[in-house]
PDB file of C-alpha atoms in Angstrom:
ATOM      1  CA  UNK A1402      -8.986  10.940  11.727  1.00 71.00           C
ATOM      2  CA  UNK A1403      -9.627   7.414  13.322  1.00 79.00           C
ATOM      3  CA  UNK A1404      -7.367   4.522  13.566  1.00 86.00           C
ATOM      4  CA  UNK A1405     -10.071   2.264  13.362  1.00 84.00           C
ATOM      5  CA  UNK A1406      -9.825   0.442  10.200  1.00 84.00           C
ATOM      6  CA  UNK A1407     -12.071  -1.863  10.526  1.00 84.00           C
ATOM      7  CA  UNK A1408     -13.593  -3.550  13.706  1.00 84.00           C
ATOM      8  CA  UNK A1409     -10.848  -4.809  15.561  1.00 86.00           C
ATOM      9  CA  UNK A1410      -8.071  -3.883  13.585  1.00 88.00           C
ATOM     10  CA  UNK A1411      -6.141  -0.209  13.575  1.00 89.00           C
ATOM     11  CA  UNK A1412      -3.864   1.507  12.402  1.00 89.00           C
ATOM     12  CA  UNK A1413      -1.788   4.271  12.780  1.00 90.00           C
ATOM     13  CA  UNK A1414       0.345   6.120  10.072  1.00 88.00           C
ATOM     14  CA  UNK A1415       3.320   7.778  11.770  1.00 88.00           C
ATOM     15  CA  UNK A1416       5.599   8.399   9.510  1.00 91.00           C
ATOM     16  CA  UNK A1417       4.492   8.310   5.853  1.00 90.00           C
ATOM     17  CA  UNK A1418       6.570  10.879   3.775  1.00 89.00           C
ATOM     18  CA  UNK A1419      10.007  11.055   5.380  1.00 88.00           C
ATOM     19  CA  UNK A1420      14.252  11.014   4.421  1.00 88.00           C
ATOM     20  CA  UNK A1421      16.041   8.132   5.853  1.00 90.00           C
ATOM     21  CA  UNK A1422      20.038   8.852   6.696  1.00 93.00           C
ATOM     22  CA  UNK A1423      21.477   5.677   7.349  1.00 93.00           C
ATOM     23  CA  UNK A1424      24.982   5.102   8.414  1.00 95.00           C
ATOM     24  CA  UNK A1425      25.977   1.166   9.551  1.00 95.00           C
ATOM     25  CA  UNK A1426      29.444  -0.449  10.309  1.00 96.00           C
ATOM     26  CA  UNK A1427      28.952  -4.053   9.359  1.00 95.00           C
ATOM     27  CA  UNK A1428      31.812  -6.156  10.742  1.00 96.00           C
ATOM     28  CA  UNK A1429      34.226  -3.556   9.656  1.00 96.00           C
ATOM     29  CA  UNK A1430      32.758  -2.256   6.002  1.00 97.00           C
ATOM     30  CA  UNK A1431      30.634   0.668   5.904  1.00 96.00           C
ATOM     31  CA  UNK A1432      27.605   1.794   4.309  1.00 94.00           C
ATOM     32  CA  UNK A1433      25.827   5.059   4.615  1.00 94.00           C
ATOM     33  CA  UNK A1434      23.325   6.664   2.766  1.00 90.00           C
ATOM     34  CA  UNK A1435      21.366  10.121   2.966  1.00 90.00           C
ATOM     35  CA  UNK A1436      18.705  10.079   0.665  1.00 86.00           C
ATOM     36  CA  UNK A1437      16.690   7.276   1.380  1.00 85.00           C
ATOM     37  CA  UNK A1438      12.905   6.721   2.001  1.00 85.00           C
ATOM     38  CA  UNK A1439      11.811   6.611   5.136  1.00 86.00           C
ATOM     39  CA  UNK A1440       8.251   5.198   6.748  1.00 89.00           C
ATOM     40  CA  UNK A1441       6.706   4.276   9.669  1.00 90.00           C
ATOM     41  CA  UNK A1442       3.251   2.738  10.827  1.00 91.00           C
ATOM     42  CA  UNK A1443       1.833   0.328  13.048  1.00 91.00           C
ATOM     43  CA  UNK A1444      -1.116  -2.075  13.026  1.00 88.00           C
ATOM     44  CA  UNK A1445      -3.089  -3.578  16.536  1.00 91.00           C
ATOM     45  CA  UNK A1446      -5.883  -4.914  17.490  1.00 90.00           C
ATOM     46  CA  UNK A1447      -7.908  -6.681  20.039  1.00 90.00           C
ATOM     47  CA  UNK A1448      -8.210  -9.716  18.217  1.00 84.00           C
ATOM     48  CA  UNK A1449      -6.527 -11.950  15.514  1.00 80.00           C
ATOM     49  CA  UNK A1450      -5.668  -9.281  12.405  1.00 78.00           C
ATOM     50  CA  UNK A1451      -7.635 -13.110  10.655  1.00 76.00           C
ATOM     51  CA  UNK A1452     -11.303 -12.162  11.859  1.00 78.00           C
ATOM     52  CA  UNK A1453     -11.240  -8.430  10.337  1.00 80.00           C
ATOM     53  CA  UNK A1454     -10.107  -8.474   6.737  1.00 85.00           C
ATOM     54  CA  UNK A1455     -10.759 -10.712   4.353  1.00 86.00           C
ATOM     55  CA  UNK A1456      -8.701  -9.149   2.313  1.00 86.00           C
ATOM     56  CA  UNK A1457      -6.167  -5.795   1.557  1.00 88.00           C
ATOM     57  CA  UNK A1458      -3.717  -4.192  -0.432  1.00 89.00           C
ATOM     58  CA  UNK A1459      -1.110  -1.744   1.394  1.00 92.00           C
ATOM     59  CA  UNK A1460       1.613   0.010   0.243  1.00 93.00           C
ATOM     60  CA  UNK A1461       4.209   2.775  -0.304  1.00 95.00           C
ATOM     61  CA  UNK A1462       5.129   4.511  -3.146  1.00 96.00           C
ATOM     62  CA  UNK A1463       7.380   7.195  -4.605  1.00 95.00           C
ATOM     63  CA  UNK A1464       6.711   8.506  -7.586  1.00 95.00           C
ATOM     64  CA  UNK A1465       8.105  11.326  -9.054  1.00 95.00           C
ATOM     65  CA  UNK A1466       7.338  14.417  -6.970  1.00 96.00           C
ATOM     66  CA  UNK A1467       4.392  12.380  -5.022  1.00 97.00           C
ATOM     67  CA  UNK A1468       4.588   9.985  -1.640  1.00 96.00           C
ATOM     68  CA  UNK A1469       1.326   7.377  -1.946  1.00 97.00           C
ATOM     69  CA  UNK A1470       0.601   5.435   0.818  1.00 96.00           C
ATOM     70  CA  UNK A1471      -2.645   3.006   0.405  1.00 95.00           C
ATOM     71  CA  UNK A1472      -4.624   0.728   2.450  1.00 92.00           C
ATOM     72  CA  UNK A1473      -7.847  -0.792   0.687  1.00 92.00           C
ATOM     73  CA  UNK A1474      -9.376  -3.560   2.397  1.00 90.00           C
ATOM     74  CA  UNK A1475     -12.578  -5.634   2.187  1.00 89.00           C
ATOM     75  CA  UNK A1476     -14.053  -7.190   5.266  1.00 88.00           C
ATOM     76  CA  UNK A1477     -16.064  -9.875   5.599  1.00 86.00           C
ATOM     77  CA  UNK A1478     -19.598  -8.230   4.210  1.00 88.00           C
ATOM     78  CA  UNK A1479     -17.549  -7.408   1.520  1.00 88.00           C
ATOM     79  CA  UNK A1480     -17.186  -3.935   2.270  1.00 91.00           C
ATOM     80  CA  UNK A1481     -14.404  -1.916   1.010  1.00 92.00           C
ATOM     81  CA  UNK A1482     -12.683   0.212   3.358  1.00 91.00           C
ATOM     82  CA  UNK A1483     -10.093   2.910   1.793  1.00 92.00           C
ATOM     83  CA  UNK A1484      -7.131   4.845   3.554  1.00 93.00           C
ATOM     84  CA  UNK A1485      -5.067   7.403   1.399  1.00 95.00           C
ATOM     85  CA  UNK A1486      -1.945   9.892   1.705  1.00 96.00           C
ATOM     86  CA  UNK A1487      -0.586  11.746  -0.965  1.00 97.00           C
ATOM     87  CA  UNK A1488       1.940  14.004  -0.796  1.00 96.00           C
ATOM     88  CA  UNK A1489       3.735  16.499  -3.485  1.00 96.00           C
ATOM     89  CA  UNK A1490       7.383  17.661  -2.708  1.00 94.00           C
ATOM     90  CA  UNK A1491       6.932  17.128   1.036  1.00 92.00           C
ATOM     91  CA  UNK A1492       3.122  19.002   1.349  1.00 95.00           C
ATOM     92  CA  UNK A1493       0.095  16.725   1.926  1.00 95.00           C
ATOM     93  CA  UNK A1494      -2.281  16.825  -0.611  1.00 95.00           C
ATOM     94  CA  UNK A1495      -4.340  13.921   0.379  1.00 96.00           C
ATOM     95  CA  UNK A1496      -4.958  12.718   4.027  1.00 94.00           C
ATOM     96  CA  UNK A1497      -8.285  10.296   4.384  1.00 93.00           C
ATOM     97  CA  UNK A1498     -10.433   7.270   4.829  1.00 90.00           C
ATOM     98  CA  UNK A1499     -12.930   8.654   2.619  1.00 90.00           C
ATOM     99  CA  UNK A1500     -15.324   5.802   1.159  1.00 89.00           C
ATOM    100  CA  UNK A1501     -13.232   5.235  -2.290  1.00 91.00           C
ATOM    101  CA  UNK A1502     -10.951   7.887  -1.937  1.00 96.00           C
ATOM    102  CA  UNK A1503      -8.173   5.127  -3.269  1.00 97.00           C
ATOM    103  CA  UNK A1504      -9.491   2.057  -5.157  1.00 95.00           C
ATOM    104  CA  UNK A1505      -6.508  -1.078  -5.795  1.00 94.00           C
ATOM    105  CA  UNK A1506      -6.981  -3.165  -8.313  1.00 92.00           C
ATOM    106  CA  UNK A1507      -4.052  -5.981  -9.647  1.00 88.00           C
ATOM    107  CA  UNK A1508      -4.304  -5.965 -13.642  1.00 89.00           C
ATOM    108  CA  UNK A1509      -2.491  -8.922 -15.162  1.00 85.00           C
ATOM    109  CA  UNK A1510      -3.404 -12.493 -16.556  1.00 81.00           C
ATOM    110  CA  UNK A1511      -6.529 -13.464 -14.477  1.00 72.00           C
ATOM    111  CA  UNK A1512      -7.046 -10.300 -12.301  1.00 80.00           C
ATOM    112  CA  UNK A1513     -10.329  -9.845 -10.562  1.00 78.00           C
ATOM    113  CA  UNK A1514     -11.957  -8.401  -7.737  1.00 80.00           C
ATOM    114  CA  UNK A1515     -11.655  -9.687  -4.452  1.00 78.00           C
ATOM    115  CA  UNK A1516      -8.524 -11.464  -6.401  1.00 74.00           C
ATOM    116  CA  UNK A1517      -8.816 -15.122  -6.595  1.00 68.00           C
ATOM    117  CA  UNK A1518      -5.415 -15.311  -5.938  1.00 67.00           C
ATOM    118  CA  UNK A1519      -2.359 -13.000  -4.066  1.00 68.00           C
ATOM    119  CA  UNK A1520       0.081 -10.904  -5.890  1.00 69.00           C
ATOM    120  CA  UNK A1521       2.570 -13.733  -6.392  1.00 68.00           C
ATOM    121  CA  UNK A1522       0.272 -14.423  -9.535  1.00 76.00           C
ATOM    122  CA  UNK A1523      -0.502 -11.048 -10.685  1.00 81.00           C
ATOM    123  CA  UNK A1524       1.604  -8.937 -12.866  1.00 86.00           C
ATOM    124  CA  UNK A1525       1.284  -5.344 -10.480  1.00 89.00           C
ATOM    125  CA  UNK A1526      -1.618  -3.093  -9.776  1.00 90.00           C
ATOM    126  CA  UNK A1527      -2.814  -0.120 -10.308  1.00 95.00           C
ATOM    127  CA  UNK A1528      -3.937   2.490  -7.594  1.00 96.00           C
ATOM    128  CA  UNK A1529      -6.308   5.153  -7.965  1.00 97.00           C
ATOM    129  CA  UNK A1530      -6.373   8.500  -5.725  1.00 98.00           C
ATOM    130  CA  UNK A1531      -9.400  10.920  -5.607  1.00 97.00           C
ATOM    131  CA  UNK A1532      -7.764  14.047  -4.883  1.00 96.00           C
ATOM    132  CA  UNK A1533     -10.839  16.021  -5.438  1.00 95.00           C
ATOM    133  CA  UNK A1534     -11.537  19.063  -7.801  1.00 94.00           C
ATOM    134  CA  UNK A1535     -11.889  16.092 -10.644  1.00 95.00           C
ATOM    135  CA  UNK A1536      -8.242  15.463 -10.059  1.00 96.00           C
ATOM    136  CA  UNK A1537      -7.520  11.679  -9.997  1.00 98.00           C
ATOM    137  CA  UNK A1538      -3.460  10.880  -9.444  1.00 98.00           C
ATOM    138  CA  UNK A1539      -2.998   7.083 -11.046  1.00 98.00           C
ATOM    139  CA  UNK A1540       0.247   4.943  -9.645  1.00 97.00           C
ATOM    140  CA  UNK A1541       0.551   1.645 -11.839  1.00 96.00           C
ATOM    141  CA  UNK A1542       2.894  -0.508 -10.241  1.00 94.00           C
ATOM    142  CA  UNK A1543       4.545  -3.763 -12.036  1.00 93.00           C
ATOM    143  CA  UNK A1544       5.959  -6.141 -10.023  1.00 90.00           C
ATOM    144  CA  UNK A1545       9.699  -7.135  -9.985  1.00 90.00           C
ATOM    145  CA  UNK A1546      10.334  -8.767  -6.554  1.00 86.00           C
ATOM    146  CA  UNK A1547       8.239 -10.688  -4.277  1.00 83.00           C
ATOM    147  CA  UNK A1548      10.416 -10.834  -1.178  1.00 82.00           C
ATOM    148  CA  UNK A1549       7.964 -12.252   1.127  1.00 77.00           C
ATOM    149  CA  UNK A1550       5.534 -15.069   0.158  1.00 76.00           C
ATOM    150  CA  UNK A1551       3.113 -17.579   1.976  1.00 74.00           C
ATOM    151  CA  UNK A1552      -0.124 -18.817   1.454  1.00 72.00           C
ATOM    152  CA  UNK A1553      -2.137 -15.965   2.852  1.00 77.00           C
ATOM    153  CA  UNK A1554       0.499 -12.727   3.222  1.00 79.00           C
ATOM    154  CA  UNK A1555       2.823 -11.613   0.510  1.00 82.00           C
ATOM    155  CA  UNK A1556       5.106  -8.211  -0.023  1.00 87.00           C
ATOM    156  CA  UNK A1557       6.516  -7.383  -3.152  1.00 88.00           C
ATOM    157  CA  UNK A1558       8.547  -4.342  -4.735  1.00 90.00           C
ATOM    158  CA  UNK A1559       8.284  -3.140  -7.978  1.00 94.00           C
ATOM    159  CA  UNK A1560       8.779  -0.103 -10.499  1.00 96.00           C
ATOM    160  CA  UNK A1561       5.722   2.819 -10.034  1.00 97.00           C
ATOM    161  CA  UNK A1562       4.161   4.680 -13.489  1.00 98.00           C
ATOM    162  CA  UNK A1563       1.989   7.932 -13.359  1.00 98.00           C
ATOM    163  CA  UNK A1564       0.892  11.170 -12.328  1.00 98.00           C
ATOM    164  CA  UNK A1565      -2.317  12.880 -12.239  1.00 98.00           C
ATOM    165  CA  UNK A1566      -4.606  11.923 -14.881  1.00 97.00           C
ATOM    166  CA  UNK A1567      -3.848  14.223 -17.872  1.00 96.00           C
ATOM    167  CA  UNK A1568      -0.553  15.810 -16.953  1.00 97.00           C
ATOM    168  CA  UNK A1569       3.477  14.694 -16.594  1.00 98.00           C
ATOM    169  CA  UNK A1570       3.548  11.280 -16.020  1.00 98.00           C
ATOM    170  CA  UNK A1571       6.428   9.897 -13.581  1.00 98.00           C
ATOM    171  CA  UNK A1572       8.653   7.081 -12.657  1.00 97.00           C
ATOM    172  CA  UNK A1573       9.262   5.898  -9.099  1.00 96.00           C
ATOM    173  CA  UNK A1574       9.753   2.567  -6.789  1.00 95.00           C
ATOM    174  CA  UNK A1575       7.516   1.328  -4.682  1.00 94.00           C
ATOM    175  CA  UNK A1576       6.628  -1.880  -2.182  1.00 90.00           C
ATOM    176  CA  UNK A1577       3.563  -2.973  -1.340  1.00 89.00           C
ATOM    177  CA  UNK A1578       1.693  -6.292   0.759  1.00 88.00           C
ATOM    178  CA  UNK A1579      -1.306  -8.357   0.500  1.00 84.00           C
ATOM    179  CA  UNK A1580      -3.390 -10.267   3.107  1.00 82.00           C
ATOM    180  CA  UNK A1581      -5.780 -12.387   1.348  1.00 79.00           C
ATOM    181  CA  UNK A1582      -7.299 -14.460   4.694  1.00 75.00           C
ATOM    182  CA  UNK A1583     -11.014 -14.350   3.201  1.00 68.00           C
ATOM    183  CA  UNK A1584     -10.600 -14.939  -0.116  1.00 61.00           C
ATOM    184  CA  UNK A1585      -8.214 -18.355  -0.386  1.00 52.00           C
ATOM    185  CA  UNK A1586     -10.071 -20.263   2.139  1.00 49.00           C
TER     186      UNK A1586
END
């Protein structure tokens, strides 16, 4: 699979399903912990990440048995460009940058697509993952935290509801960030 992600801009997902152990000594107090979530990528390109998207939605999720990662972005001919991973208890189910093998959308009071404004305004999202064979796994993720805002970029975290269409439906956490470069200016 390329990294290319759009002209310009790519990315590479090195870690996207793994257990963080983490074990600190902060001025004396410590904290440890051995079953956190663990992640990894990295973005570059050969010019500003401002002239390739006009827009995206990225994120990490965990929900229930299932690790999501997305990345669906629209460039500047308005083109949608999808990246999914799925995986169930550790096993990769999902791998690609299939044309709408993931499709983002933020629900909420005035949601619309290409948003007309950043996920500071909208209530969550919901995320959409063709795993093939007619299976479609739905994450629908509601906002609780934005801990990074400006004009352009935000990141929030939030509480994660679903499953594959039709079966158990679970609960999970997630984070997830917006670039909205295109669409505010």
């Amino acid at each position: 699979m390329s990294t290319l992600l759009l002209p310009h801009l790519h990315w590479a997902n090195a870690v996207p399903d793994a257990q963080a152990i983490v074990n600190l000594d902060i001025n004396g107090t410590k904290f440890s912990l051995t079953d956190g979530v663990g992640y990894h990528d990295k973005n570059w390109g050969d010019k500003s990440v401002i002239t390739s998207p006009k827009y995206w939605d990225w994120g990490h999720a965990q929900l229930g048995p299932f690790s999501l990662v997305w990345y669906d972005l629209l460039d500047y001919n308005n083109t949608e460009h999808t990246y999914a991973y799925v995986a169930k208890h550790g096993d990769v189910a999902l791998a690609s940058c299939a044309k709408d093998v993931v499709k983002v959308r933020q629900w909420g009071a005035n949601a619309t697509y290409p948003p007309s404004f950043g996920i500071s305004k909208a209530a969550g999202f919901t995320a959409r993952f063709d795993l093939g064979g007619g299976q479609v796994l739905v994450a629908n993720l509601t906002k609780e935290q934005i801990v990074h805002d400006q004009i352009v970029y935000a990141r929030a975290l939030g509480s994660v509801t679903g499953g594959i269409e039709g079966q158990q439906v679970y609960k999970g956490r997630g984070h997830y960030e917006e670039f909205v470069y295109g669409i505010l200016f």
